[in-house]
XYZ file of C-alpha atoms in Angstrom:
724
model
C 76.522 114.918 70.671
C 76.223 111.200 70.186
C 79.422 109.374 71.159
C 78.014 105.876 70.884
C 80.165 105.188 67.833
C 83.204 105.003 70.087
C 81.465 103.607 73.153
C 78.926 101.124 71.950
C 78.964 97.727 73.598
C 80.768 94.937 71.781
C 79.518 91.412 72.544
C 81.774 88.606 73.741
C 83.560 86.542 71.139
C 85.116 83.106 71.396
C 88.583 84.581 71.980
C 87.551 87.180 74.574
C 85.514 84.569 76.448
C 88.553 82.289 76.565
C 90.662 85.225 77.728
C 88.258 85.730 80.643
C 88.572 82.035 81.450
C 92.361 82.448 81.524
C 91.928 85.448 83.824
C 89.559 83.939 86.374
C 91.057 80.457 86.783
C 93.890 81.765 89.027
C 91.309 83.735 91.026
C 89.303 80.545 91.576
C 92.531 78.922 92.732
C 93.030 81.729 95.269
C 89.432 81.474 96.544
C 89.568 77.677 96.763
C 92.773 77.646 98.769
C 91.878 80.616 100.963
C 88.289 79.997 101.971
C 87.043 76.552 101.017
C 89.622 73.796 101.356
C 92.052 72.717 104.030
C 95.003 75.086 104.336
C 97.607 72.327 104.646
C 98.653 69.269 102.718
C 100.361 68.545 99.424
C 96.988 68.135 97.727
C 96.513 71.908 97.757
C 99.717 72.391 95.761
C 98.718 69.812 93.161
C 95.246 71.309 92.822
C 96.733 74.791 92.432
C 99.069 73.509 89.717
C 96.108 71.836 88.027
C 94.210 75.127 88.005
C 97.154 76.880 86.383
C 97.581 74.115 83.811
C 93.986 74.750 82.746
C 94.802 78.428 82.430
C 97.839 77.579 80.275
C 95.702 75.456 77.951
C 93.076 78.190 77.618
C 95.815 80.774 76.957
C 97.212 78.497 74.249
C 93.829 78.471 72.509
C 93.623 82.269 72.730
C 97.128 82.587 71.300
C 96.329 80.222 68.458
C 93.153 82.125 67.617
C 94.562 85.661 67.780
C 98.141 85.229 66.575
C 97.079 83.804 63.226
C 93.766 85.651 63.149
C 92.422 89.034 64.171
C 92.534 90.908 67.493
C 89.584 90.239 69.779
C 87.755 93.056 71.586
C 84.626 92.966 73.751
C 83.254 95.581 76.119
C 80.177 96.918 77.880
C 79.110 100.212 79.460
C 80.286 100.357 83.092
C 79.062 103.704 84.419
C 78.606 107.318 83.318
C 79.440 110.727 84.790
C 76.691 113.108 83.609
C 78.645 116.218 84.660
C 81.588 115.334 82.432
C 82.334 117.898 79.731
C 82.696 115.067 77.226
C 79.829 112.973 78.603
C 81.825 109.832 77.804
C 80.744 106.704 79.660
C 83.296 104.408 81.290
C 83.501 101.015 79.689
C 84.824 97.686 80.923
C 86.239 95.363 78.326
C 88.826 92.890 77.151
C 91.175 93.629 74.265
C 93.445 90.811 73.078
C 95.825 91.635 70.248
C 98.873 89.590 69.301
C 101.027 91.133 71.997
C 98.434 90.447 74.703
C 97.822 86.912 73.433
C 101.519 86.049 73.678
C 101.763 87.665 77.115
C 98.811 85.587 78.318
C 100.634 82.438 77.287
C 103.961 83.500 78.796
C 102.518 84.642 82.141
C 100.438 81.514 82.655
C 103.248 79.203 81.519
C 105.877 80.769 83.790
C 103.418 80.806 86.686
C 102.574 77.138 86.150
C 106.255 76.208 86.013
C 106.839 78.078 89.279
C 103.875 76.241 90.824
C 105.313 72.864 89.847
C 108.804 73.754 91.086
C 107.362 75.009 94.390
C 105.619 71.705 95.173
C 108.935 70.293 96.361
C 110.772 73.504 97.161
C 108.144 74.680 99.676
C 106.944 71.288 100.911
C 108.236 71.725 104.479
C 106.963 75.277 104.913
C 104.123 75.826 107.350
C 102.404 78.313 105.031
C 102.156 75.819 102.182
C 98.561 76.451 101.064
C 98.769 80.190 101.752
C 101.787 80.353 99.453
C 99.951 78.762 96.514
C 96.864 80.877 97.149
C 98.949 84.053 96.917
C 100.589 82.793 93.716
C 97.113 82.454 92.210
C 96.116 85.974 93.262
C 99.371 87.365 91.880
C 98.861 85.633 88.530
C 95.258 86.852 88.339
C 96.393 90.459 88.882
C 99.050 90.317 86.160
C 96.684 88.733 83.658
C 94.238 91.567 84.302
C 96.901 94.114 83.362
C 97.522 92.176 80.146
C 93.986 92.083 78.751
C 92.057 95.049 80.194
C 91.203 97.698 77.600
C 91.279 100.916 79.652
C 93.701 102.537 82.067
C 91.300 102.681 85.008
C 90.810 98.912 85.008
C 94.508 98.379 84.423
C 95.187 100.531 87.475
C 92.920 98.341 89.630
C 94.893 95.239 88.673
C 98.130 97.254 88.926
C 97.376 97.902 92.600
C 96.382 94.273 93.144
C 99.793 93.242 91.814
C 101.331 95.538 94.418
C 99.270 94.067 97.257
C 99.920 90.438 96.297
C 103.648 91.072 95.791
C 103.727 92.692 99.242
C 102.264 89.497 100.697
C 104.657 87.225 98.769
C 107.834 89.206 99.468
C 106.923 89.225 103.157
C 105.706 85.615 103.058
C 108.070 84.620 105.866
C 106.581 87.317 108.053
C 108.418 86.189 111.180
C 111.644 87.481 109.648
C 112.113 91.217 110.277
C 114.116 91.529 107.041
C 111.201 90.100 105.037
C 108.734 92.538 106.586
C 111.062 95.460 105.904
C 111.605 94.345 102.302
C 107.889 93.963 101.581
C 107.114 97.328 103.160
C 109.886 99.016 101.173
C 108.635 97.494 97.917
C 105.061 98.526 98.669
C 105.900 102.125 99.587
C 108.318 102.751 96.705
C 105.752 101.441 94.254
C 103.237 103.875 95.685
C 105.556 106.707 94.644
C 105.315 105.505 91.067
C 101.562 105.062 91.380
C 101.179 108.782 92.067
C 102.544 109.374 88.566
C 100.154 106.788 87.128
C 97.197 108.596 88.723
C 98.396 111.986 87.456
C 98.718 110.577 83.944
C 95.170 109.224 84.041
C 93.748 112.488 85.367
C 95.452 114.504 82.632
C 94.238 112.167 79.900
C 90.709 112.283 81.267
C 90.728 116.069 81.490
C 92.068 116.527 77.949
C 90.432 113.673 76.044
C 87.546 112.615 78.290
C 88.445 108.937 78.089
C 90.796 106.311 79.472
C 89.839 103.682 76.900
C 93.064 102.618 75.153
C 91.244 101.560 72.012
C 89.601 104.973 71.740
C 92.838 106.795 72.552
C 94.606 104.863 69.828
C 91.896 105.901 67.395
C 92.331 109.524 68.486
C 96.104 109.357 68.048
C 95.816 108.101 64.502
C 93.852 111.223 63.592
C 95.979 113.722 65.534
C 98.428 116.399 64.377
C 100.575 119.168 65.880
C 100.165 122.842 65.093
C 102.755 125.601 65.083
C 100.888 127.234 67.964
C 101.830 124.353 70.264
C 98.408 122.702 70.172
C 97.623 119.043 69.892
C 94.706 118.483 67.534
C 92.956 115.151 67.867
C 89.914 114.001 65.990
C 87.167 111.587 66.906
C 84.267 110.269 64.930
C 80.727 111.343 65.775
C 77.991 110.034 63.481
C 80.624 109.332 60.819
C 81.942 112.912 61.100
C 85.349 113.990 62.401
C 85.121 116.377 65.359
C 88.202 118.369 66.359
C 89.493 118.477 69.941
C 92.394 120.852 70.704
C 94.705 120.493 73.715
C 98.086 122.059 74.626
C 100.972 119.737 73.784
C 102.434 120.127 77.258
C 99.573 118.109 78.712
C 100.432 115.148 76.531
C 103.986 115.305 77.849
C 102.755 115.532 81.452
C 100.446 112.548 80.964
C 103.228 110.521 79.357
C 105.748 111.338 82.091
C 103.168 110.427 84.734
C 102.677 106.998 83.189
C 106.455 106.630 82.866
C 106.839 107.329 86.592
C 104.381 104.536 87.300
C 106.429 102.196 85.115
C 109.675 103.302 86.795
C 108.308 102.288 90.185
C 106.886 98.944 89.103
C 109.798 97.964 86.831
C 112.456 99.124 89.323
C 114.177 101.778 87.227
C 116.416 104.620 88.346
C 115.912 106.163 90.826
C 113.284 103.787 92.285
C 115.090 100.472 91.779
C 116.411 99.987 95.321
C 113.397 97.956 96.464
C 113.989 95.059 94.070
C 117.244 93.651 95.562
C 115.586 93.635 99.001
C 112.655 91.708 97.544
C 114.940 88.651 97.524
C 113.798 88.053 101.105
C 110.810 86.201 99.678
C 110.938 82.530 98.614
C 113.146 81.937 95.571
C 110.272 80.694 93.338
C 108.502 83.976 94.136
C 111.603 85.806 92.932
C 111.442 83.831 89.706
C 107.828 84.841 89.190
C 108.402 88.487 90.141
C 111.378 88.866 87.835
C 110.214 86.850 84.851
C 106.813 87.737 83.431
C 104.976 89.459 86.269
C 105.231 92.600 88.407
C 108.543 94.061 87.206
C 107.502 93.323 83.634
C 104.215 95.154 84.232
C 105.831 98.589 83.954
C 107.446 97.810 80.609
C 104.238 96.245 79.344
C 102.269 99.345 80.389
C 104.542 101.577 78.304
C 104.127 99.219 75.364
C 100.349 99.516 75.744
C 100.411 103.336 75.891
C 103.232 103.831 73.378
C 100.920 105.799 71.083
C 100.593 108.448 73.842
C 104.328 109.029 74.350
C 105.728 112.094 72.602
C 109.358 112.792 71.728
C 110.420 114.380 75.076
C 108.846 111.498 76.984
C 110.495 108.845 74.817
C 113.877 110.553 75.145
C 113.432 110.555 78.928
C 112.663 106.834 78.846
C 115.769 106.109 76.758
C 118.034 108.042 79.133
C 116.568 106.500 82.291
C 116.696 102.991 80.818
C 120.329 103.240 79.746
C 121.410 104.716 83.099
C 119.552 101.980 84.975
C 121.040 99.195 82.843
C 124.566 100.468 83.481
C 124.153 101.175 87.221
C 122.543 97.817 87.962
C 125.207 95.910 86.017
C 127.945 97.638 88.043
C 126.154 96.726 91.281
C 125.813 93.090 90.197
C 129.609 92.826 89.941
C 130.150 93.292 93.691
C 127.321 91.140 95.041
C 128.091 87.874 96.803
C 124.499 86.702 97.273
C 123.554 84.538 94.281
C 119.994 85.902 94.214
C 121.041 89.541 94.536
C 123.286 89.172 91.492
C 120.256 87.997 89.540
C 118.115 90.772 91.039
C 120.455 93.475 89.779
C 120.628 91.613 86.493
C 116.856 91.900 86.209
C 117.018 95.650 86.846
C 119.666 95.933 84.144
C 117.663 93.902 81.623
C 114.553 95.948 82.330
C 116.733 98.953 81.548
C 117.357 97.371 78.138
C 113.615 97.106 77.549
C 112.962 100.674 78.654
C 115.728 101.946 76.408
C 114.251 99.991 73.508
C 110.929 101.737 74.028
C 112.627 105.120 74.311
C 114.543 104.794 71.047
C 111.509 103.559 69.142
C 112.542 99.888 69.003
C 109.036 98.933 70.076
C 109.093 95.380 68.744
C 112.588 94.653 70.052
C 111.615 95.732 73.562
C 108.635 93.395 73.602
C 110.819 90.624 72.128
C 113.291 91.004 74.993
C 110.445 91.025 77.515
C 109.395 87.592 76.248
C 112.863 86.025 76.038
C 113.846 87.466 79.431
C 110.840 85.757 81.019
C 112.170 82.290 80.248
C 115.890 82.660 80.891
C 115.491 84.766 84.052
C 112.921 82.366 85.502
C 115.343 79.541 84.711
C 118.200 81.323 86.460
C 116.185 81.995 89.600
C 114.792 78.487 89.836
C 118.274 77.033 89.316
C 119.547 79.353 92.038
C 116.724 78.082 94.226
C 117.850 74.488 93.662
C 121.419 75.455 94.607
C 120.300 77.257 97.774
C 118.010 74.343 98.640
C 120.971 71.958 98.696
C 123.461 74.344 100.246
C 121.261 74.261 103.324
C 122.437 70.664 103.805
C 125.900 71.962 104.671
C 124.844 74.427 107.330
C 125.295 72.122 110.328
C 128.843 71.125 109.297
C 130.335 74.618 109.190
C 132.831 75.902 111.793
C 131.270 77.109 115.011
C 130.583 80.822 114.830
C 131.033 81.028 111.066
C 128.840 83.329 109.011
C 127.650 80.567 106.717
C 125.034 81.725 104.238
C 123.623 79.189 101.762
C 123.099 82.037 99.278
C 126.665 83.394 99.482
C 128.647 82.359 96.395
C 131.904 82.493 98.368
C 130.875 79.285 100.132
C 130.127 77.491 96.860
C 132.280 75.969 94.113
C 132.517 72.707 92.184
C 128.747 72.259 91.925
C 128.810 71.358 88.228
C 129.645 67.723 89.031
C 127.309 67.533 92.006
C 124.302 69.136 90.272
C 124.778 68.439 86.537
C 121.208 69.203 85.418
C 121.126 72.440 87.372
C 124.518 73.318 85.948
C 123.370 72.660 82.386
C 120.210 74.743 82.829
C 122.225 77.536 84.435
C 124.747 77.650 81.604
C 122.036 77.772 78.925
C 119.971 80.461 80.627
C 123.065 82.477 81.543
C 124.220 82.308 77.917
C 120.849 83.701 76.869
C 121.199 86.497 79.404
C 124.711 87.392 78.259
C 123.631 87.320 74.612
C 125.680 84.408 73.306
C 124.806 83.556 69.673
C 122.293 80.722 69.177
C 120.487 81.679 72.379
C 117.347 83.801 72.724
C 118.980 86.784 74.398
C 121.294 87.248 71.432
C 118.326 87.947 69.174
C 116.367 90.304 71.425
C 119.307 92.248 72.875
C 120.862 92.620 69.434
C 117.600 94.163 68.186
C 117.538 96.698 71.045
C 121.215 97.611 70.706
C 120.784 98.066 66.992
C 117.819 100.324 67.695
C 119.923 102.530 69.982
C 122.543 103.034 67.260
C 119.881 103.826 64.671
C 118.218 106.309 67.029
C 121.510 108.032 67.781
C 122.405 108.275 64.091
C 119.168 109.865 62.872
C 119.349 113.588 61.986
C 116.783 114.567 64.637
C 118.917 112.955 67.345
C 122.139 114.476 66.059
C 121.091 117.886 67.315
C 120.983 116.646 70.915
C 124.759 116.430 71.303
C 124.860 113.790 74.025
C 122.718 111.262 72.132
C 125.563 108.752 71.769
C 125.682 108.339 75.546
C 122.649 106.058 75.378
C 124.122 103.401 73.025
C 127.495 103.868 74.739
C 126.092 102.909 78.135
C 124.197 100.014 76.602
C 127.270 98.477 74.946
C 129.306 98.896 78.141
C 126.486 97.062 79.921
C 126.968 94.151 77.503
C 130.562 93.806 78.749
C 129.482 94.129 82.395
C 126.743 91.519 81.936
C 129.238 89.001 80.585
C 131.599 89.857 83.448
C 129.173 89.398 86.351
C 127.580 86.265 84.893
C 131.009 84.772 84.139
C 132.016 85.567 87.733
C 128.897 83.881 89.071
C 129.336 80.737 86.999
C 132.988 80.382 88.027
C 132.320 80.967 91.721
C 129.360 78.612 91.917
C 130.141 75.731 89.591
C 133.928 75.525 89.119
C 136.869 74.844 91.386
C 136.336 73.075 94.699
C 133.591 73.438 97.250
C 134.780 76.078 99.710
C 132.353 75.125 102.494
C 132.995 72.075 104.673
C 131.010 68.973 103.832
C 129.319 66.728 106.420
C 131.434 63.715 107.338
C 129.052 61.217 105.743
C 128.105 63.347 102.762
C 128.323 61.713 99.381
C 128.223 63.138 95.907
C 125.110 61.118 95.103
C 123.146 62.925 97.807
C 123.679 66.177 95.927
C 122.241 64.742 92.742
C 119.009 63.663 94.432
C 116.947 66.601 93.170
C 113.274 65.924 92.688
C 112.146 65.674 89.115
C 109.508 68.255 89.968
C 112.440 70.663 90.295
C 114.434 69.298 87.363
C 111.697 69.398 84.722
C 110.972 73.144 85.082
C 114.701 73.858 84.708
C 114.906 71.772 81.552
C 111.792 73.395 80.040
C 113.048 76.916 80.735
C 116.478 76.069 79.357
C 114.882 74.836 76.122
C 112.806 78.026 75.893
C 116.057 79.996 76.131
C 117.369 78.612 72.847
C 117.327 80.954 69.883
C 115.717 78.426 67.557
C 112.479 78.713 69.567
C 112.065 82.293 68.334
C 113.724 82.145 64.921
C 114.462 79.290 62.557
C 117.702 81.105 61.883
C 118.938 81.753 65.458
C 121.584 84.175 64.155
C 119.120 86.473 62.379
C 116.627 88.559 64.302
C 114.867 89.619 61.097
C 113.654 86.026 60.648
C 112.049 85.843 64.072
C 108.370 84.897 63.924
C 107.769 87.015 67.020
C 109.359 90.191 65.679
C 107.640 89.936 62.298
C 104.149 89.367 63.696
C 104.050 92.123 66.337
C 102.875 95.273 64.549
C 104.251 98.682 65.400
C 102.096 100.763 67.711
C 100.801 104.015 66.189
C 103.082 106.829 67.321
C 101.877 109.934 69.088
C 104.235 112.384 67.426
C 105.178 111.910 63.789
C 108.768 112.968 63.236
C 112.184 111.811 62.020
C 113.293 110.628 65.468
C 110.606 107.962 65.632
C 109.740 107.561 61.989
C 109.514 103.802 61.635
C 110.344 103.995 57.956
C 113.616 105.743 58.766
C 114.310 103.307 61.607
C 113.776 100.287 59.392
C 115.902 101.726 56.575
C 118.803 102.549 58.876
C 118.684 99.338 60.929
C 120.274 97.250 58.159
C 123.168 99.681 57.926
C 124.019 99.268 61.610
C 123.263 95.580 62.042
C 126.772 94.283 61.314
C 128.371 96.941 63.530
C 125.951 96.053 66.319
C 126.653 92.328 66.110
C 130.436 92.680 65.965
C 130.489 95.225 68.797
C 128.217 93.086 70.963
C 130.283 89.947 70.459
C 133.482 91.871 71.129
C 132.160 93.318 74.385
C 130.827 89.937 75.461
C 134.150 88.163 74.797
C 136.102 90.836 76.661
C 133.756 90.564 79.643
C 134.019 86.774 79.802
C 137.797 86.948 79.446
C 138.082 89.401 82.346
C 135.829 87.198 84.467
C 137.969 84.135 83.724
C 141.151 86.027 84.490
C 139.866 87.247 87.856
C 137.829 84.279 89.048
C 139.280 81.199 87.371
C 139.466 78.159 89.699
C 143.245 78.414 90.215
C 142.885 81.849 91.776
C 140.201 80.797 94.278
C 141.245 79.220 97.575
C 139.866 75.841 98.557
C 138.655 77.137 101.902
C 137.444 80.511 103.010
C 140.370 82.478 104.495
C 138.591 84.544 107.133
C 135.450 83.991 109.144
C 133.141 85.767 109.359
C 133.226 86.860 105.748
C 134.150 90.486 105.193
C 131.646 92.928 103.750
C 132.389 95.187 100.760
C 134.268 98.365 101.617
C 135.094 101.618 99.886
C 134.031 101.829 96.249
C 132.712 98.261 96.341
C 130.403 99.186 99.203
C 129.193 102.187 97.208
C 128.184 99.967 94.297
C 126.950 97.090 96.472
C 124.597 99.339 98.446
C 122.612 100.717 95.528
C 125.079 103.527 94.820
C 124.101 104.842 98.278
C 120.692 105.790 96.918
C 119.064 104.418 100.066
C 121.312 106.664 102.159
C 120.370 109.581 99.942
C 116.690 108.813 100.480
C 117.294 108.484 104.216
C 119.124 111.800 104.532
C 117.416 113.758 101.799
C 113.819 112.599 102.197
C 113.138 110.375 105.194
C 115.149 112.293 107.810
C 113.731 115.709 106.762
C 110.226 114.246 106.770
C 110.836 112.777 110.226
C 112.202 116.103 111.475
C 109.185 117.932 110.088
C 106.927 115.286 111.614
C 108.618 115.631 114.998
C 108.346 119.425 114.810
C 104.670 119.171 113.938
C 104.233 116.683 116.773
C 105.914 119.143 119.181
C 103.817 121.955 117.759
C 100.693 119.896 118.258
C 101.485 118.597 121.745
C 103.164 121.663 123.219
C 101.726 124.703 121.467
C 98.354 123.737 120.048
C 97.511 121.329 122.852
C 98.900 123.894 125.361
C 96.586 126.586 124.045
C 93.694 124.138 124.071
C 94.542 123.081 127.639
C 94.757 126.751 128.714
C 91.418 127.484 127.111
C 89.970 124.414 128.761
C 91.383 125.497 132.160
C 89.938 128.978 131.673
C 86.644 127.387 130.768
C 86.705 125.337 133.953
C 87.415 128.450 136.093
C 84.689 130.395 134.315
C 82.362 127.500 134.938
C 83.126 127.547 138.658
C 82.484 131.355 138.811
C 79.213 131.016 136.951
C 78.257 128.132 139.231
C 79.000 130.320 142.339
C 76.969 133.220 140.923
C 74.139 130.866 140.154
C 74.358 129.152 143.512
C 74.911 132.196 145.772
C 73.367 135.199 144.036
C 70.705 133.871 141.700
C 69.594 131.028 143.929
C 69.962 133.341 147.035
C 67.727 135.995 145.483
C 65.165 133.403 144.582
C 65.290 131.907 148.073
C 65.082 135.417 149.695
C 62.040 136.316 147.573
C 60.397 133.097 148.525
C 61.179 133.720 152.233
C 59.791 137.247 152.117
C 56.608 136.085 150.526
C 56.398 133.286 153.031
C 56.897 135.777 155.907
C 54.291 138.125 154.449
C 51.901 135.300 154.057
C 52.468 134.196 157.629
C 51.941 137.748 158.864
C 48.701 138.149 156.943
C 47.608 134.699 157.967
C 48.118 135.646 161.637
C 45.596 138.489 161.291
C 42.942 136.298 159.738
C 41.750 134.723 163.086
C 38.014 134.491 162.331
C 37.074 136.369 165.568
C 34.794 139.439 165.369
C 36.432 141.011 168.429
C 39.837 140.958 166.785
C 38.495 142.535 163.613
C 36.751 145.342 165.680
C 39.951 146.090 167.593
C 41.972 146.207 164.365
C 39.416 148.439 162.708
C 39.409 150.729 165.746
C 43.185 150.957 165.757
C 43.162 151.703 162.021
C 40.568 154.468 162.562
C 42.639 155.976 165.374
C 45.733 155.901 163.206
C 43.881 157.572 160.337
C 42.519 160.346 162.580
C 45.972 160.908 164.033
C 47.450 161.233 160.506
C 44.689 163.738 159.529
C 45.254 165.862 162.625
C 48.990 165.936 162.061
C 48.635 166.847 158.410
């Protein structure tokens, strides 16, 4: 059959060419800094930032062309597998729809802002150029995930994201904690990657393709049968050809891809690596948590949404809601300012996953975009705070456990760092979901989607369906509580650490404008008016209106977009009132527990105590790491030690015994060869030699001797005849 209709090459267009420019500029930055130019000096940082600015400008042109125009798609034949049952060739291509165009702009913009902030933040680090080179490689990998048009290519960039994040998390490789954190992140992501590979293999075996554009075309023509078969149709010479596959394989493929997303986006039960990833530089944390790496898992599910059936989507909703709740609880008991934000990221990613699971496809993508700006702002502001808390380290009591990231040493920083304080308040308000800020719009859309999903008739048969929106609304309260706690501990009251004798308030305000400007930009991007002219109405958002729904894999009432849209208006007021109520309660509890009057001016006990009891349970990832240690790692180590003993004692013992027996047998064979075989040969040679000597002694050449011998022989013969 001729499949060229689906796999014919599509030439480059203006938009796809610009998208490739956006993709390869960060790679050129990495190559330039790694192999060509000097590895030290501030010039490398400025050049790297210049590269990324060019990528931002190119991404802006792509966004302008695609957002108000048509999607751009270009591809070419990569290679073919003649033995394939489908005989489909692999293609390599670029597909830029509105979602990808906006992601290009967000990823490059956040990366550029992090580059600019890092010029001053990392200026005294010995790995200055290496740091910016790795940022370029990381950005290149994420951009590849955004625009590639098939799962195999996406997986290549997916793995490159893992490698570059490993290098960035362990950037300070002389710190054992950094090496352990990077290794943990790398290995836990590999667990998720196994699922990604399984998903790809199943899709290839059932549909013969990994091209997302082709798969989307197949899904639009597919139906279920009562016999449990999945009938998909593809066009061949303008004819529809039927391809039947068991429905269970679609579920297996979807769950495999979900497992990949769980690992990359740090969802339950694989989220324990992300808090440890705070060992990397703070700007790296901002990049990891904003629009790259952890966002890659959510973005992957958005790309493959048309492949996710009802059981898979329900699984996503449950996992997302559980993760959002668990991470929010853990954030409440953290004292490290970055770890609070790390658990916050896990929780917000849980929101996005839940949005995908309940069919709120647009809302999930909306929150992915808004989260990029306010979470990057929070991390960079935290970096500025940590940067200046280091100035107090030498003035602390001898033997104290001073930690510039521990919020218990902070306090009163709003007057010392007013710009940082302002940016922190704005971005934190967006995270909490305060009206007029971006998070209010995107989180409200997801929460509304959970209520609509739970209220639909198809969900009502589940019985426990209301647990999902219940956990999500409780998470709203917890988010307000832990962010209110953080703001009060860091910025209000009095500084609880000792100041240097000659310290002045003006020295605290001397933050480089290269660190101030990124905070201001990200704070402005966290305002609701950026995404909707009416910042109190999500329906008026230009982003939500212009992102089309992805075609669904399984038509049905649970994920019928018509039913979702009709019911969303009925629940909107309830969602808004409930969200605001939960948020106010959370902030009120935070103020009651952590208001300045309740906090002591100085730390009471040194060194600072660690969480105990229930607090320790929540602070240490709900003891999931201990569970992995005792349930997985220890058994694997025991099995490994047993196999090692089996190999060294039993298998090697048998081999040594066989070798010893072989040596003995060799000695016996050598003795037989040396004594018997060689002796027989030597005896034969001696006998022949003796015979030859005897015969030679008779051959004298004298006639007398011959006559005597002949006479003796004649006498002997006559004697023998007479006797016989």
